[in-house]
Amino acid sequence: MNKRKKATIHDIASKLGITASTVSRALNNHPRISDATKKLVNKTAKDINYQPNNIAAALRNGRSRLIGIIVPTANRNFFSSVVRGIEEIANQLNYKVIISQSYENFEQEVQIVDTLLSARVDGIIMSIGKNTEDFEHLERIVEKSIPLVLFDRITDDVEVNQVVIDDYLGAYKTVEHLIENGYKKIAHFTNPRKINIYSERLRGYTDALRDNGIPFDKNLVIESNMQLEDGQKSVLKMLDERLEFDAIFSSSDYAAMGALQMLKEKEISVPEEVGLAGFGNEPFTSFTTPSLTTVDQVSIPMGNVAAELFFELLKADPKKYVPQKTVLKPDLIIRESSTRKVSQPIEK
């Protein structure tokens, strides 16, 4: 057989002297086909490198048994753990996932959606990118009555199932913890984009200050892309502007790590002079010196719930289904970077 030609079920049938329909049933584990025939068909399929045409199967059966997953980046512990949670449920139901990364790029995100729809996935579970402000591509999914579940980074502009943690509560508890440990001038690192997770964490920060009788200082809210280098630059900005601060609550563990590096470089001790807390419970947070207080986002349970909502929607009548928003409770992980009382804020 020509190696460049893609093998088909007809090639398997010809080799074994059986019908193509028998081959198809054997490959799909039909109960009327004997185990011996199934074994022979699967061995021959492997020998000739037969690959099933999922798109054709989806057109015939109405199901591809594929779920498209879109994440901003797969190399973050949070997103990879959510994917694991989704797969735990999907694998039990004999579904597979296709994982794509938007890299926070809006155009890339739109292209991925179009590609997954062309691949006839049964639905999409995704977290939108930081730069996504137009949601026409999501509306297109909904208009096609294809199941869509958003997790972590969501939008209320499109009525779909959503799974989030209580970002407000996570932020509130973190700032309250800092205050209980004697910190009064608490800076907040956030992202300028109108993404729900950052706006909710900012709201938790401001409410915790207010409820504890600490005035809000807009100069202590520093906006950036929340990467490692942004944490470094944000600390430098506060020092250069001679802002008075004695703690930092960062909406990102990466920016918190950058802040820790710069504070060390400037010989400002953590937590004696400046308390520090992040958000995300990235693996490195337990290995820093001092170890970093952070908020765990219960990522695997989030993936479980997102998958369960997906399969619930898959079985439902899309015209009658009412989208749900599930809010999970985060865990504050208290470590060394925020647990020593201080009496006076620093001024450089």
PDB file of N, CA, C and O in Angstrom, residues 27-29 52-69 86-87 89-99 116-117 119-125 146-147 307 310-311 314-315:
ATOM      1  N   LEU A  27     -14.301  -1.642  15.456  1.00  0.00           N
ATOM      2  CA  LEU A  27     -13.515  -0.515  15.975  1.00  0.00           C
ATOM      3  C   LEU A  27     -14.289   0.274  17.029  1.00  0.00           C
ATOM      4  O   LEU A  27     -13.697   0.899  17.904  1.00  0.00           O
ATOM      5  N   ASN A  28     -15.631   0.221  16.929  1.00  0.00           N
ATOM      6  CA  ASN A  28     -16.465   0.947  17.878  1.00  0.00           C
ATOM      7  C   ASN A  28     -16.987   0.050  18.996  1.00  0.00           C
ATOM      8  O   ASN A  28     -17.909   0.429  19.721  1.00  0.00           O
ATOM      9  N   ASN A  29     -16.370  -1.148  19.112  1.00  0.00           N
ATOM     10  CA  ASN A  29     -16.675  -2.070  20.207  1.00  0.00           C
ATOM     11  C   ASN A  29     -18.147  -2.481  20.241  1.00  0.00           C
ATOM     12  O   ASN A  29     -18.771  -2.555  21.313  1.00  0.00           O
ATOM     13  N   PRO A  52      -8.642   6.982  12.787  1.00  0.00           N
ATOM     14  CA  PRO A  52     -10.065   7.270  12.527  1.00  0.00           C
ATOM     15  C   PRO A  52     -10.280   8.734  12.140  1.00  0.00           C
ATOM     16  O   PRO A  52      -9.559   9.619  12.598  1.00  0.00           O
ATOM     17  N   ASN A  53     -11.250   8.963  11.307  1.00  0.00           N
ATOM     18  CA  ASN A  53     -11.619  10.319  10.886  1.00  0.00           C
ATOM     19  C   ASN A  53     -12.677  10.830  11.854  1.00  0.00           C
ATOM     20  O   ASN A  53     -13.862  10.536  11.708  1.00  0.00           O
ATOM     21  N   ASN A  54     -12.213  11.572  12.851  1.00  0.00           N
ATOM     22  CA  ASN A  54     -13.135  12.036  13.889  1.00  0.00           C
ATOM     23  C   ASN A  54     -14.198  12.984  13.355  1.00  0.00           C
ATOM     24  O   ASN A  54     -15.325  13.006  13.840  1.00  0.00           O
ATOM     25  N   ILE A  55     -13.823  13.800  12.388  1.00  0.00           N
ATOM     26  CA  ILE A  55     -14.797  14.745  11.829  1.00  0.00           C
ATOM     27  C   ILE A  55     -15.901  13.986  11.109  1.00  0.00           C
ATOM     28  O   ILE A  55     -17.093  14.276  11.264  1.00  0.00           O
ATOM     29  N   ALA A  56     -15.515  12.991  10.312  1.00  0.00           N
ATOM     30  CA  ALA A  56     -16.517  12.190   9.605  1.00  0.00           C
ATOM     31  C   ALA A  56     -17.410  11.458  10.599  1.00  0.00           C
ATOM     32  O   ALA A  56     -18.634  11.383  10.434  1.00  0.00           O
ATOM     33  N   ALA A  57     -16.787  10.929  11.664  1.00  0.00           N
ATOM     34  CA  ALA A  57     -17.565  10.225  12.689  1.00  0.00           C
ATOM     35  C   ALA A  57     -18.537  11.172  13.384  1.00  0.00           C
ATOM     36  O   ALA A  57     -19.676  10.811  13.676  1.00  0.00           O
ATOM     37  N   ALA A  58     -18.070  12.391  13.626  1.00  0.00           N
ATOM     38  CA  ALA A  58     -18.931  13.380  14.275  1.00  0.00           C
ATOM     39  C   ALA A  58     -20.122  13.731  13.395  1.00  0.00           C
ATOM     40  O   ALA A  58     -21.237  13.910  13.876  1.00  0.00           O
ATOM     41  N   LEU A  59     -19.889  13.828  12.081  1.00  0.00           N
ATOM     42  CA  LEU A  59     -20.972  14.132  11.153  1.00  0.00           C
ATOM     43  C   LEU A  59     -22.005  13.001  11.123  1.00  0.00           C
ATOM     44  O   LEU A  59     -23.209  13.242  11.036  1.00  0.00           O
ATOM     45  N   ARG A  60     -21.512  11.750  11.219  1.00  0.00           N
ATOM     46  CA  ARG A  60     -22.417  10.603  11.182  1.00  0.00           C
ATOM     47  C   ARG A  60     -23.179  10.447  12.494  1.00  0.00           C
ATOM     48  O   ARG A  60     -24.382  10.191  12.504  1.00  0.00           O
ATOM     49  N   ASN A  61     -22.456  10.597  13.603  1.00  0.00           N
ATOM     50  CA  ASN A  61     -23.032  10.258  14.898  1.00  0.00           C
ATOM     51  C   ASN A  61     -23.521  11.463  15.693  1.00  0.00           C
ATOM     52  O   ASN A  61     -24.200  11.297  16.696  1.00  0.00           O
ATOM     53  N   GLY A  62     -23.117  12.659  15.287  1.00  0.00           N
ATOM     54  CA  GLY A  62     -23.507  13.845  16.027  1.00  0.00           C
ATOM     55  C   GLY A  62     -22.653  14.096  17.254  1.00  0.00           C
ATOM     56  O   GLY A  62     -22.897  15.023  18.015  1.00  0.00           O
ATOM     57  N   ARG A  63     -21.637  13.259  17.487  1.00  0.00           N
ATOM     58  CA  ARG A  63     -20.740  13.404  18.626  1.00  0.00           C
ATOM     59  C   ARG A  63     -19.317  13.057  18.216  1.00  0.00           C
ATOM     60  O   ARG A  63     -19.078  12.020  17.607  1.00  0.00           O
ATOM     61  N   SER A  64     -18.367  13.934  18.555  1.00  0.00           N
ATOM     62  CA  SER A  64     -16.953  13.648  18.276  1.00  0.00           C
ATOM     63  C   SER A  64     -16.254  13.065  19.504  1.00  0.00           C
ATOM     64  O   SER A  64     -15.160  12.536  19.401  1.00  0.00           O
ATOM     65  N   ARG A  65     -16.902  13.205  20.671  1.00  0.00           N
ATOM     66  CA  ARG A  65     -16.334  12.804  21.970  1.00  0.00           C
ATOM     67  C   ARG A  65     -15.027  13.546  22.240  1.00  0.00           C
ATOM     68  O   ARG A  65     -14.116  13.033  22.875  1.00  0.00           O
ATOM     69  N   LEU A  66     -14.970  14.783  21.749  1.00  0.00           N
ATOM     70  CA  LEU A  66     -13.825  15.655  21.962  1.00  0.00           C
ATOM     71  C   LEU A  66     -14.283  16.946  22.635  1.00  0.00           C
ATOM     72  O   LEU A  66     -15.315  17.513  22.260  1.00  0.00           O
ATOM     73  N   ILE A  67     -13.517  17.417  23.620  1.00  0.00           N
ATOM     74  CA  ILE A  67     -13.780  18.701  24.272  1.00  0.00           C
ATOM     75  C   ILE A  67     -12.611  19.625  23.983  1.00  0.00           C
ATOM     76  O   ILE A  67     -11.450  19.264  24.210  1.00  0.00           O
ATOM     77  N   GLY A  68     -12.882  20.803  23.465  1.00  0.00           N
ATOM     78  CA  GLY A  68     -11.837  21.802  23.264  1.00  0.00           C
ATOM     79  C   GLY A  68     -11.610  22.573  24.555  1.00  0.00           C
ATOM     80  O   GLY A  68     -12.565  23.044  25.181  1.00  0.00           O
ATOM     81  N   ILE A  69     -10.354  22.675  24.977  1.00  0.00           N
ATOM     82  CA  ILE A  69     -10.008  23.461  26.165  1.00  0.00           C
ATOM     83  C   ILE A  69      -9.071  24.587  25.738  1.00  0.00           C
ATOM     84  O   ILE A  69      -8.057  24.336  25.075  1.00  0.00           O
ATOM     85  N   ILE A  86     -10.544  18.612  34.661  1.00  0.00           N
ATOM     86  CA  ILE A  86     -11.482  18.361  33.552  1.00  0.00           C
ATOM     87  C   ILE A  86     -11.300  16.941  33.026  1.00  0.00           C
ATOM     88  O   ILE A  86     -12.271  16.207  32.801  1.00  0.00           O
ATOM     89  N   GLU A  87     -10.035  16.554  32.825  1.00  0.00           N
ATOM     90  CA  GLU A  87      -9.760  15.229  32.266  1.00  0.00           C
ATOM     91  C   GLU A  87     -10.209  14.109  33.196  1.00  0.00           C
ATOM     92  O   GLU A  87     -10.621  13.037  32.725  1.00  0.00           O
ATOM     93  N   ILE A  89     -12.867  13.901  34.901  1.00  0.00           N
ATOM     94  CA  ILE A  89     -14.283  13.634  34.618  1.00  0.00           C
ATOM     95  C   ILE A  89     -14.464  13.147  33.186  1.00  0.00           C
ATOM     96  O   ILE A  89     -15.201  12.187  32.938  1.00  0.00           O
ATOM     97  N   ALA A  90     -13.789  13.786  32.238  1.00  0.00           N
ATOM     98  CA  ALA A  90     -13.949  13.435  30.819  1.00  0.00           C
ATOM     99  C   ALA A  90     -13.525  11.997  30.541  1.00  0.00           C
ATOM    100  O   ALA A  90     -14.206  11.268  29.801  1.00  0.00           O
ATOM    101  N   ASN A  91     -12.422  11.570  31.127  1.00  0.00           N
ATOM    102  CA  ASN A  91     -11.931  10.212  30.883  1.00  0.00           C
ATOM    103  C   ASN A  91     -12.903   9.153  31.380  1.00  0.00           C
ATOM    104  O   ASN A  91     -13.027   8.081  30.775  1.00  0.00           O
ATOM    105  N   GLN A  92     -13.587   9.436  32.466  1.00  0.00           N
ATOM    106  CA  GLN A  92     -14.580   8.489  32.993  1.00  0.00           C
ATOM    107  C   GLN A  92     -15.714   8.256  32.004  1.00  0.00           C
ATOM    108  O   GLN A  92     -16.334   7.191  31.999  1.00  0.00           O
ATOM    109  N   LEU A  93     -15.967   9.269  31.158  1.00  0.00           N
ATOM    110  CA  LEU A  93     -17.065   9.191  30.189  1.00  0.00           C
ATOM    111  C   LEU A  93     -16.559   8.952  28.769  1.00  0.00           C
ATOM    112  O   LEU A  93     -17.277   9.179  27.799  1.00  0.00           O
ATOM    113  N   ASN A  94     -15.298   8.506  28.671  1.00  0.00           N
ATOM    114  CA  ASN A  94     -14.696   8.167  27.378  1.00  0.00           C
ATOM    115  C   ASN A  94     -14.630   9.374  26.442  1.00  0.00           C
ATOM    116  O   ASN A  94     -14.842   9.256  25.236  1.00  0.00           O
ATOM    117  N   TYR A  95     -14.341  10.546  27.019  1.00  0.00           N
ATOM    118  CA  TYR A  95     -14.129  11.759  26.226  1.00  0.00           C
ATOM    119  C   TYR A  95     -12.652  12.140  26.287  1.00  0.00           C
ATOM    120  O   TYR A  95     -11.983  11.882  27.282  1.00  0.00           O
ATOM    121  N   LYS A  96     -12.160  12.734  25.222  1.00  0.00           N
ATOM    122  CA  LYS A  96     -10.783  13.221  25.166  1.00  0.00           C
ATOM    123  C   LYS A  96     -10.806  14.744  25.018  1.00  0.00           C
ATOM    124  O   LYS A  96     -11.808  15.330  24.608  1.00  0.00           O
ATOM    125  N   VAL A  97      -9.667  15.369  25.356  1.00  0.00           N
ATOM    126  CA  VAL A  97      -9.599  16.830  25.281  1.00  0.00           C
ATOM    127  C   VAL A  97      -8.539  17.276  24.282  1.00  0.00           C
ATOM    128  O   VAL A  97      -7.553  16.581  24.056  1.00  0.00           O
ATOM    129  N   ILE A  98      -8.791  18.419  23.672  1.00  0.00           N
ATOM    130  CA  ILE A  98      -7.816  19.095  22.819  1.00  0.00           C
ATOM    131  C   ILE A  98      -7.453  20.393  23.535  1.00  0.00           C
ATOM    132  O   ILE A  98      -8.325  21.244  23.761  1.00  0.00           O
ATOM    133  N   ILE A  99      -6.206  20.554  23.923  1.00  0.00           N
ATOM    134  CA  ILE A  99      -5.780  21.722  24.710  1.00  0.00           C
ATOM    135  C   ILE A  99      -5.085  22.731  23.807  1.00  0.00           C
ATOM    136  O   ILE A  99      -4.146  22.392  23.079  1.00  0.00           O
ATOM    137  N   LEU A 116     -11.436  24.853  16.584  1.00  0.00           N
ATOM    138  CA  LEU A 116     -12.125  23.823  17.361  1.00  0.00           C
ATOM    139  C   LEU A 116     -13.529  23.566  16.827  1.00  0.00           C
ATOM    140  O   LEU A 116     -13.983  22.411  16.782  1.00  0.00           O
ATOM    141  N   LEU A 117     -14.206  24.617  16.404  1.00  0.00           N
ATOM    142  CA  LEU A 117     -15.537  24.437  15.823  1.00  0.00           C
ATOM    143  C   LEU A 117     -15.447  23.654  14.514  1.00  0.00           C
ATOM    144  O   LEU A 117     -16.286  22.785  14.245  1.00  0.00           O
ATOM    145  N   ALA A 119     -13.234  21.472  13.855  1.00  0.00           N
ATOM    146  CA  ALA A 119     -12.881  20.096  14.220  1.00  0.00           C
ATOM    147  C   ALA A 119     -14.062  19.342  14.829  1.00  0.00           C
ATOM    148  O   ALA A 119     -13.915  18.194  15.223  1.00  0.00           O
ATOM    149  N   ARG A 120     -15.211  20.008  14.897  1.00  0.00           N
ATOM    150  CA  ARG A 120     -16.443  19.396  15.386  1.00  0.00           C
ATOM    151  C   ARG A 120     -16.343  18.913  16.832  1.00  0.00           C
ATOM    152  O   ARG A 120     -16.840  17.839  17.176  1.00  0.00           O
ATOM    153  N   VAL A 121     -15.653  19.683  17.683  1.00  0.00           N
ATOM    154  CA  VAL A 121     -15.643  19.323  19.103  1.00  0.00           C
ATOM    155  C   VAL A 121     -17.067  19.400  19.632  1.00  0.00           C
ATOM    156  O   VAL A 121     -17.906  20.141  19.109  1.00  0.00           O
ATOM    157  N   ASP A 122     -17.351  18.620  20.655  1.00  0.00           N
ATOM    158  CA  ASP A 122     -18.699  18.620  21.217  1.00  0.00           C
ATOM    159  C   ASP A 122     -18.968  19.846  22.073  1.00  0.00           C
ATOM    160  O   ASP A 122     -20.112  20.116  22.429  1.00  0.00           O
ATOM    161  N   GLY A 123     -17.918  20.570  22.429  1.00  0.00           N
ATOM    162  CA  GLY A 123     -18.076  21.783  23.216  1.00  0.00           C
ATOM    163  C   GLY A 123     -16.724  22.337  23.613  1.00  0.00           C
ATOM    164  O   GLY A 123     -15.683  21.738  23.314  1.00  0.00           O
ATOM    165  N   ILE A 124     -16.747  23.483  24.279  1.00  0.00           N
ATOM    166  CA  ILE A 124     -15.513  24.184  24.650  1.00  0.00           C
ATOM    167  C   ILE A 124     -15.565  24.607  26.110  1.00  0.00           C
ATOM    168  O   ILE A 124     -16.588  25.104  26.587  1.00  0.00           O
ATOM    169  N   ILE A 125     -14.455  24.378  26.812  1.00  0.00           N
ATOM    170  CA  ILE A 125     -14.266  24.886  28.173  1.00  0.00           C
ATOM    171  C   ILE A 125     -13.062  25.814  28.120  1.00  0.00           C
ATOM    172  O   ILE A 125     -12.000  25.422  27.642  1.00  0.00           O
ATOM    173  N   ILE A 146     -23.652  25.084  20.885  1.00  0.00           N
ATOM    174  CA  ILE A 146     -22.530  24.244  21.298  1.00  0.00           C
ATOM    175  C   ILE A 146     -22.201  24.570  22.754  1.00  0.00           C
ATOM    176  O   ILE A 146     -22.050  25.740  23.109  1.00  0.00           O
ATOM    177  N   PRO A 147     -22.111  23.558  23.613  1.00  0.00           N
ATOM    178  CA  PRO A 147     -21.836  23.817  25.035  1.00  0.00           C
ATOM    179  C   PRO A 147     -20.558  24.632  25.239  1.00  0.00           C
ATOM    180  O   PRO A 147     -19.523  24.338  24.648  1.00  0.00           O
ATOM    181  N   ALA A 307     -16.152  20.467  34.067  1.00  0.00           N
ATOM    182  CA  ALA A 307     -16.482  19.301  33.250  1.00  0.00           C
ATOM    183  C   ALA A 307     -17.898  18.807  33.542  1.00  0.00           C
ATOM    184  O   ALA A 307     -18.649  18.448  32.619  1.00  0.00           O
ATOM    185  N   PHE A 310     -20.287  20.982  31.870  1.00  0.00           N
ATOM    186  CA  PHE A 310     -20.228  20.734  30.430  1.00  0.00           C
ATOM    187  C   PHE A 310     -21.110  19.543  30.050  1.00  0.00           C
ATOM    188  O   PHE A 310     -21.931  19.624  29.126  1.00  0.00           O
ATOM    189  N   PHE A 311     -20.960  18.434  30.759  1.00  0.00           N
ATOM    190  CA  PHE A 311     -21.729  17.231  30.415  1.00  0.00           C
ATOM    191  C   PHE A 311     -23.207  17.397  30.750  1.00  0.00           C
ATOM    192  O   PHE A 311     -24.065  16.834  30.068  1.00  0.00           O
ATOM    193  N   LEU A 314     -24.462  19.261  27.851  1.00  0.00           N
ATOM    194  CA  LEU A 314     -24.443  18.417  26.657  1.00  0.00           C
ATOM    195  C   LEU A 314     -25.734  17.596  26.546  1.00  0.00           C
ATOM    196  O   LEU A 314     -26.225  17.344  25.442  1.00  0.00           O
ATOM    197  N   LYS A 315     -26.278  17.210  27.700  1.00  0.00           N
ATOM    198  CA  LYS A 315     -27.488  16.386  27.701  1.00  0.00           C
ATOM    199  C   LYS A 315     -28.771  17.224  27.699  1.00  0.00           C
ATOM    200  O   LYS A 315     -29.860  16.688  27.468  1.00  0.00           O
TER     201      LYS A 315
END
